[in-house]
mmCIF file of C-alpha atoms in Angstrom:
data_model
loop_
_atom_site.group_PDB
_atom_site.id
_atom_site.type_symbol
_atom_site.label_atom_id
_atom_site.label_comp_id
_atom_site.label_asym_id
_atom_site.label_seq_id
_atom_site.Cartn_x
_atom_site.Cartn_y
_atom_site.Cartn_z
ATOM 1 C CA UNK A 1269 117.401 105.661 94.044
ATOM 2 C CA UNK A 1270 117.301 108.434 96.242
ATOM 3 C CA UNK A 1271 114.938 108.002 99.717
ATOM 4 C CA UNK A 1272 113.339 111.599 100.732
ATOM 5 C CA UNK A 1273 111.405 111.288 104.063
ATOM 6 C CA UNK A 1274 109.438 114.063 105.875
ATOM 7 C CA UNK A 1275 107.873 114.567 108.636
ATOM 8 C CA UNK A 1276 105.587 115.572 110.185
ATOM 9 C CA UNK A 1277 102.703 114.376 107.904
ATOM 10 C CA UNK A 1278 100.199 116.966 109.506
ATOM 11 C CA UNK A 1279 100.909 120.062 111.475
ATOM 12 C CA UNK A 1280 98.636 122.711 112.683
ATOM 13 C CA UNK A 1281 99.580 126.583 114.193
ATOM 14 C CA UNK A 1282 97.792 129.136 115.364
ATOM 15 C CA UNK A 1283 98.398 132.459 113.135
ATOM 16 C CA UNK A 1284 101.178 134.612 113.729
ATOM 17 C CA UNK A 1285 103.315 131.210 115.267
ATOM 18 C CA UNK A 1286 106.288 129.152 113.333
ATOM 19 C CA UNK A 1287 106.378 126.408 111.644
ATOM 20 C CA UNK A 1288 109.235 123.667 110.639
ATOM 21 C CA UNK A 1289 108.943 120.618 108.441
ATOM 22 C CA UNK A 1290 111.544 118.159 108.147
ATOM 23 C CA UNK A 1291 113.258 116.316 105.706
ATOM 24 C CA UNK A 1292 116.101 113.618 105.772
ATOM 25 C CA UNK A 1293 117.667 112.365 102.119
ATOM 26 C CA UNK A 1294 120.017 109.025 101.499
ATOM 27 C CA UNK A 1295 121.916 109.784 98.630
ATOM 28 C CA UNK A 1296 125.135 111.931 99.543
ATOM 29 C CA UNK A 1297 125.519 113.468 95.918
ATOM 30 C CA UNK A 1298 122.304 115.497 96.108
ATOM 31 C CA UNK A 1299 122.607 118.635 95.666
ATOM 32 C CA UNK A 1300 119.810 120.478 95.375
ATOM 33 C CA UNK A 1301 116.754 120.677 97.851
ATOM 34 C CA UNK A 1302 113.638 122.428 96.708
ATOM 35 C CA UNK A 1303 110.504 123.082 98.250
ATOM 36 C CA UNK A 1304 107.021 123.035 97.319
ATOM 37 C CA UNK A 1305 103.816 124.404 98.243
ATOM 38 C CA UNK A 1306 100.694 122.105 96.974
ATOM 39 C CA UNK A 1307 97.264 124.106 97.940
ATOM 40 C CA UNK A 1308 93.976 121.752 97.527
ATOM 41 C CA UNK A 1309 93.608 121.385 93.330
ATOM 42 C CA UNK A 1310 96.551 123.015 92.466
ATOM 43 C CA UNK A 1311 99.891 122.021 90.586
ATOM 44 C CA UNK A 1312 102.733 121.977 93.389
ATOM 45 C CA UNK A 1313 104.914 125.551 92.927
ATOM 46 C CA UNK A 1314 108.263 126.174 93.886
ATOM 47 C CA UNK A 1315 108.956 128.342 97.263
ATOM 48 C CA UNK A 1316 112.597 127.958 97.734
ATOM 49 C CA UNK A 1317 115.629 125.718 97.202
ATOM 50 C CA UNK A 1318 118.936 125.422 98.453
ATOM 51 C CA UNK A 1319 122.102 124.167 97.005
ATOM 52 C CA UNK A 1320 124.704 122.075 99.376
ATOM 53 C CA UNK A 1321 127.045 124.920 98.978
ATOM 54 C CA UNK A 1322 124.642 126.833 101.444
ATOM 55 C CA UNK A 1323 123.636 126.244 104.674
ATOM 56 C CA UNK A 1324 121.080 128.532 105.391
ATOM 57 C CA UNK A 1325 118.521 130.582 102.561
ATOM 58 C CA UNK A 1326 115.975 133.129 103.685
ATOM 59 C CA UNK A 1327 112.851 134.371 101.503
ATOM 60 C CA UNK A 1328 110.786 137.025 103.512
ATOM 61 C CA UNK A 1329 108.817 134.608 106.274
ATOM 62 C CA UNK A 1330 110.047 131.891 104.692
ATOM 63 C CA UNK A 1331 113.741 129.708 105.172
ATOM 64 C CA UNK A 1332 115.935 126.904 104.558
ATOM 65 C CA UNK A 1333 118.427 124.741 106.472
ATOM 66 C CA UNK A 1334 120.731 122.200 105.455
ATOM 67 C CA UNK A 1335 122.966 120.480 107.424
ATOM 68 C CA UNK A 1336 125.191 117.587 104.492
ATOM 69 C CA UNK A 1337 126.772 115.745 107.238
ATOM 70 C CA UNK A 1338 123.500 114.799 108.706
ATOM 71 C CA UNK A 1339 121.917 114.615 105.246
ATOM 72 C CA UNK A 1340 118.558 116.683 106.983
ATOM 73 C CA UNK A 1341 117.085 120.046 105.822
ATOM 74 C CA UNK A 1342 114.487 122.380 107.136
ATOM 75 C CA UNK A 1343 111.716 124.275 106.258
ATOM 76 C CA UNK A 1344 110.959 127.164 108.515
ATOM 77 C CA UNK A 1345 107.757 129.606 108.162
ATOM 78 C CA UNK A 1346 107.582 132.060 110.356
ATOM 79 C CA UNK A 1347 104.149 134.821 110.550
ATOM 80 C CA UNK A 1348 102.328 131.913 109.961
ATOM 81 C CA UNK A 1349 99.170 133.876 107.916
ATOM 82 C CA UNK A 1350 95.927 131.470 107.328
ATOM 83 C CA UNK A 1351 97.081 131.683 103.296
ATOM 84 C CA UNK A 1352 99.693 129.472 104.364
ATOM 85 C CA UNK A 1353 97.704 126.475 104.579
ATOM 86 C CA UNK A 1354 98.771 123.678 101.799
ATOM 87 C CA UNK A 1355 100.965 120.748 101.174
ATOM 88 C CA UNK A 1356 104.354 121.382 101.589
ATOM 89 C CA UNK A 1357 106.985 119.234 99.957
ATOM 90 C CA UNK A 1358 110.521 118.863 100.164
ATOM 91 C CA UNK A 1359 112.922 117.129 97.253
ATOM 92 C CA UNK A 1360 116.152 116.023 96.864
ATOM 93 C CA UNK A 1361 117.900 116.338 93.584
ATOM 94 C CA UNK A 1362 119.359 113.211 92.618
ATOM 95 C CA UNK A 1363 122.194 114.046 90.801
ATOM 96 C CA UNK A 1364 122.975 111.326 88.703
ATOM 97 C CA UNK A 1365 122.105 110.187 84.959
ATOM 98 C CA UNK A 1366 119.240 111.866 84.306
ATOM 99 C CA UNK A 1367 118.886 114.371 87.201
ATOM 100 C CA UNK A 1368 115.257 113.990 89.166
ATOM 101 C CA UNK A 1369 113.570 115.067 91.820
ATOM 102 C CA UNK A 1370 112.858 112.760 94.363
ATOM 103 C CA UNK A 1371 110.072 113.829 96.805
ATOM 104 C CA UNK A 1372 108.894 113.649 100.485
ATOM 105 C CA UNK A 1373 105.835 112.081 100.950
ATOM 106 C CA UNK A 1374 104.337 115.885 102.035
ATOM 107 C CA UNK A 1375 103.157 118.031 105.487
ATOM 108 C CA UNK A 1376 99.678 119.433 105.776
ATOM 109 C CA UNK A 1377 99.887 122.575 107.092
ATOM 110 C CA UNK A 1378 96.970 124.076 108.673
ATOM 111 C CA UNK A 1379 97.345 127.568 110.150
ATOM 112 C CA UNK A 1380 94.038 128.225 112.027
ATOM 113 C CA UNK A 1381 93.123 132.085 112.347
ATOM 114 C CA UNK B 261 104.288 131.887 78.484
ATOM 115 C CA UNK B 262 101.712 129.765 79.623
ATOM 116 C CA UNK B 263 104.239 127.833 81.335
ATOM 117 C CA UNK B 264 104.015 123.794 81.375
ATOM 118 C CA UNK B 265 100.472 122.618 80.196
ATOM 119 C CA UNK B 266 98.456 119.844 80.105
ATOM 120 C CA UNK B 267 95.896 117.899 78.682
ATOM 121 C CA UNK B 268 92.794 116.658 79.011
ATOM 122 C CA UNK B 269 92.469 118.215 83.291
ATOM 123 C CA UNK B 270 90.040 115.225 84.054
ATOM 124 C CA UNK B 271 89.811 111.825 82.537
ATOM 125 C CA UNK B 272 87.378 108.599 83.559
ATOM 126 C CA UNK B 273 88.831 105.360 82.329
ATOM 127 C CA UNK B 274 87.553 101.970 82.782
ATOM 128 C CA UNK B 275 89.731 98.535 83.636
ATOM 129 C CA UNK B 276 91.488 97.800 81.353
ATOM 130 C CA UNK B 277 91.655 100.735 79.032
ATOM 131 C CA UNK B 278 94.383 102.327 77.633
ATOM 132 C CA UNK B 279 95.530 106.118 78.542
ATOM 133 C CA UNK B 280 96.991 108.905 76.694
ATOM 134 C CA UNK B 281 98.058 112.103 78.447
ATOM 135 C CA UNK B 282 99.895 115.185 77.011
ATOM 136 C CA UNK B 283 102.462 117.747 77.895
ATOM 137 C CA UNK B 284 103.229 120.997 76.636
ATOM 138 C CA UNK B 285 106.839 121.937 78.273
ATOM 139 C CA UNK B 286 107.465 125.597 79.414
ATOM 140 C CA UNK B 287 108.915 127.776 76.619
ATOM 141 C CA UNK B 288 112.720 126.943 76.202
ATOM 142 C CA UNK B 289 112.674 123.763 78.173
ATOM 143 C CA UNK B 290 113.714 120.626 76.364
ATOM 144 C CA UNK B 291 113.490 117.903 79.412
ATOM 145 C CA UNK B 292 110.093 116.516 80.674
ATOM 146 C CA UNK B 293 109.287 114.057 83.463
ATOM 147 C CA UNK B 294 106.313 113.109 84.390
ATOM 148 C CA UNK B 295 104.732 112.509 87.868
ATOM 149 C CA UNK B 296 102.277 110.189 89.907
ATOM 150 C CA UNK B 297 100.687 111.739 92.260
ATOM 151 C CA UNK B 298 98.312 109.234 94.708
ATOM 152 C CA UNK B 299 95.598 110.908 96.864
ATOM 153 C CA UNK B 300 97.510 112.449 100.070
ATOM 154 C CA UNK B 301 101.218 111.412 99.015
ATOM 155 C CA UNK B 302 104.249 112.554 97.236
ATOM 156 C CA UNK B 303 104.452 112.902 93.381
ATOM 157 C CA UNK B 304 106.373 109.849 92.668
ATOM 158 C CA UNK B 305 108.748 109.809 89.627
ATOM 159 C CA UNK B 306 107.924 107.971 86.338
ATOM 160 C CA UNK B 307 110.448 108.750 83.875
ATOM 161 C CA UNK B 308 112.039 111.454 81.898
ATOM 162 C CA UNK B 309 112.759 112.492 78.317
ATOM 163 C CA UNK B 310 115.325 114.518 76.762
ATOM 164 C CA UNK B 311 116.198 114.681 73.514
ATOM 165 C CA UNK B 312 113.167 112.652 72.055
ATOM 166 C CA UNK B 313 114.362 109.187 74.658
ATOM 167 C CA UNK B 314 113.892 108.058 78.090
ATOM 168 C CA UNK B 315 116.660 109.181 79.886
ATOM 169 C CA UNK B 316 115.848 107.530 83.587
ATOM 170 C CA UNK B 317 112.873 105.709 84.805
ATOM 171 C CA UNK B 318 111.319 104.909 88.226
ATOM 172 C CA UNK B 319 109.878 102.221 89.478
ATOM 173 C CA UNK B 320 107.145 102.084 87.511
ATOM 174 C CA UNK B 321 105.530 98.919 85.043
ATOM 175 C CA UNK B 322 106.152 98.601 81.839
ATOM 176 C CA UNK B 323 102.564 99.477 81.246
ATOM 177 C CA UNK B 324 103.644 102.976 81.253
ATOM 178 C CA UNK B 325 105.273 104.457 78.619
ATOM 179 C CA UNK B 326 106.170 107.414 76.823
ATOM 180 C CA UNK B 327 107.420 109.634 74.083
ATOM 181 C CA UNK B 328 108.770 113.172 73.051
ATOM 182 C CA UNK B 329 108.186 114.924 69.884
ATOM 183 C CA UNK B 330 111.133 117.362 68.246
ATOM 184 C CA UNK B 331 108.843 120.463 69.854
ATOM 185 C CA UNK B 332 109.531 118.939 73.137
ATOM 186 C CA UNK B 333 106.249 118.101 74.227
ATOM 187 C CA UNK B 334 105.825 114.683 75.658
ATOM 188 C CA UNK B 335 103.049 112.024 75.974
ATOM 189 C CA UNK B 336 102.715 109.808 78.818
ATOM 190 C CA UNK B 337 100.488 106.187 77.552
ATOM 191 C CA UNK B 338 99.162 103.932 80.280
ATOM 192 C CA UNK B 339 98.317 100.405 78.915
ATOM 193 C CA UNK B 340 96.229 98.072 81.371
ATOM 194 C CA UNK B 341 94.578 100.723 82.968
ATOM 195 C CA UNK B 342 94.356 99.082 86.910
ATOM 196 C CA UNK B 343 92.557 100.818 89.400
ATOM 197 C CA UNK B 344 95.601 101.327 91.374
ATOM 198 C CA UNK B 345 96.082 103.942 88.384
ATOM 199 C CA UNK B 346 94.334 106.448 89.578
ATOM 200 C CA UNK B 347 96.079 109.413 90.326
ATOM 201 C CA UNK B 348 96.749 113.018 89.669
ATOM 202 C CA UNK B 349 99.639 112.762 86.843
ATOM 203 C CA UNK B 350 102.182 116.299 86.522
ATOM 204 C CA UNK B 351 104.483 116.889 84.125
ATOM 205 C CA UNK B 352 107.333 118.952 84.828
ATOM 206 C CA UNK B 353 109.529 120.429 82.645
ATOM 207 C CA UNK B 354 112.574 122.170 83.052
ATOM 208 C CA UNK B 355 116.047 123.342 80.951
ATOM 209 C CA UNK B 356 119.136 121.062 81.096
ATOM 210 C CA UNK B 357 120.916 124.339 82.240
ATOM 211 C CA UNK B 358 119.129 124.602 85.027
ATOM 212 C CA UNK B 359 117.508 122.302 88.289
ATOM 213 C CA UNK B 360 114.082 124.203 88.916
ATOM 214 C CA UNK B 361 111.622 122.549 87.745
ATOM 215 C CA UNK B 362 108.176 123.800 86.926
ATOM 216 C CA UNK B 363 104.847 121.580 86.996
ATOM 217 C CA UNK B 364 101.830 121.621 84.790
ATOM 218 C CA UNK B 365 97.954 121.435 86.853
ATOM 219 C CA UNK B 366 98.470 118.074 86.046
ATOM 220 C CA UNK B 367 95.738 115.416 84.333
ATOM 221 C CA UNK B 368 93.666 113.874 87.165
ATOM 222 C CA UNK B 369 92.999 110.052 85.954
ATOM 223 C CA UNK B 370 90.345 107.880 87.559
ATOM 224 C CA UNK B 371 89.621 104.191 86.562
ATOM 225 C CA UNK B 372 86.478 102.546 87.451
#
């Protein structure tokens, strides 16, 4: 099945600085890379996503890079506010049979006031 | 809506025990997967179920099993409860028409 690694497992900013997770896949077909934000006791919700016909998707503070060749995309905050603080995940679809998400093993993100 | 539910939110199991945990889907979703989620990792993928059978499964025992009912809504059944079990479990649910996937506040298991 698909292999979704991420790194880095912890990261911490000071407010108002970036931050950038990333996230390699293995399986070429994927194509479609979500991201989610996990805070403390919550169910994980959906930030943004990008298809491989895109390389680049911006949301406000908040973007997405994919490069297919190198099978690697990015999650970029920038503005970093202290609300920002969670689990951040990134997915791979795997586009085959059944169509699941495969997921990173997560980056705690701590954005310290 | 109220989106993807779940139920019970807690649940304290001992050895041995079985498990059964439910899954409303989001309105107009018909496919339902449900998740293992360990203490500070990655929900890892059990299986899947569209159109009342298990469409794909993960690397997961055969202790684990589950079904969907013609409304949709799913069951996941845990036989042998181990330790090891413990874990938050999501469901997610989504439309065949579409990738995004929206989770439920999951069913937090623990085994003693």
């Amino acid at each position: 099945g698909e292999n979704v690694e991420q790194h880095p497992s912890t990261l911490s900013v000071q407010e108002g600085d970036s931050a950038v997770i990333k996230c390699t896949y293995s399986d070429s077909a994927s194509n479609y890379f979500p991201w989610y934000k996990q805070e403390l006791g919550k169910r994980p919700q959906l930030i943004i996503d990008i298809r491989s016909n895109v390389g680049e998707k911006k949301d406000q503070r908040i973007a997405v890079t994919l490069n297919k060749t190198a099978k690697h995309f990015s999650l970029h905050i920038t503005e970093t506010q202290p609300e920002d603080s969670a689990v951040y995940f990134c997915a791979a679809y795997y586009q085959t049979g059944a169509n699941n998400l495969f997921f990173g093993t997560g980056t705690r993100l701590t954005v310290i006031p | 809506d109220a989106g993807v539910t779940q139920s019970p939110t807690h649940l304290i199991k001992t050895r041995g025990q079985q498990v059964t945990l439910r899954c409303s889907p989001k309105s107009g979703h018909d496919t339902v997967s449900w998740y293992q989620q360990a203490l500070g990792q990655g929900p890892q993928f059990i299986f899947q179920y569209y159109e009342e059978e298990e469409r794909q499964r993960g690397n997961f025992p055969d202790r684990f099993s589950g079904h969907q009912f013609p409304n949709y809504s799913s069951e996941l059944n845990v036989n042998a409860l181990l330790l090891g079990d413990s874990a938050l479990y999501l469901c997610a649910s989504r439309s065949t028409v579409s990738t995004e996937a929206f989770f439920g506040q999951g069913t937090r298991l623990t085994v003693v």
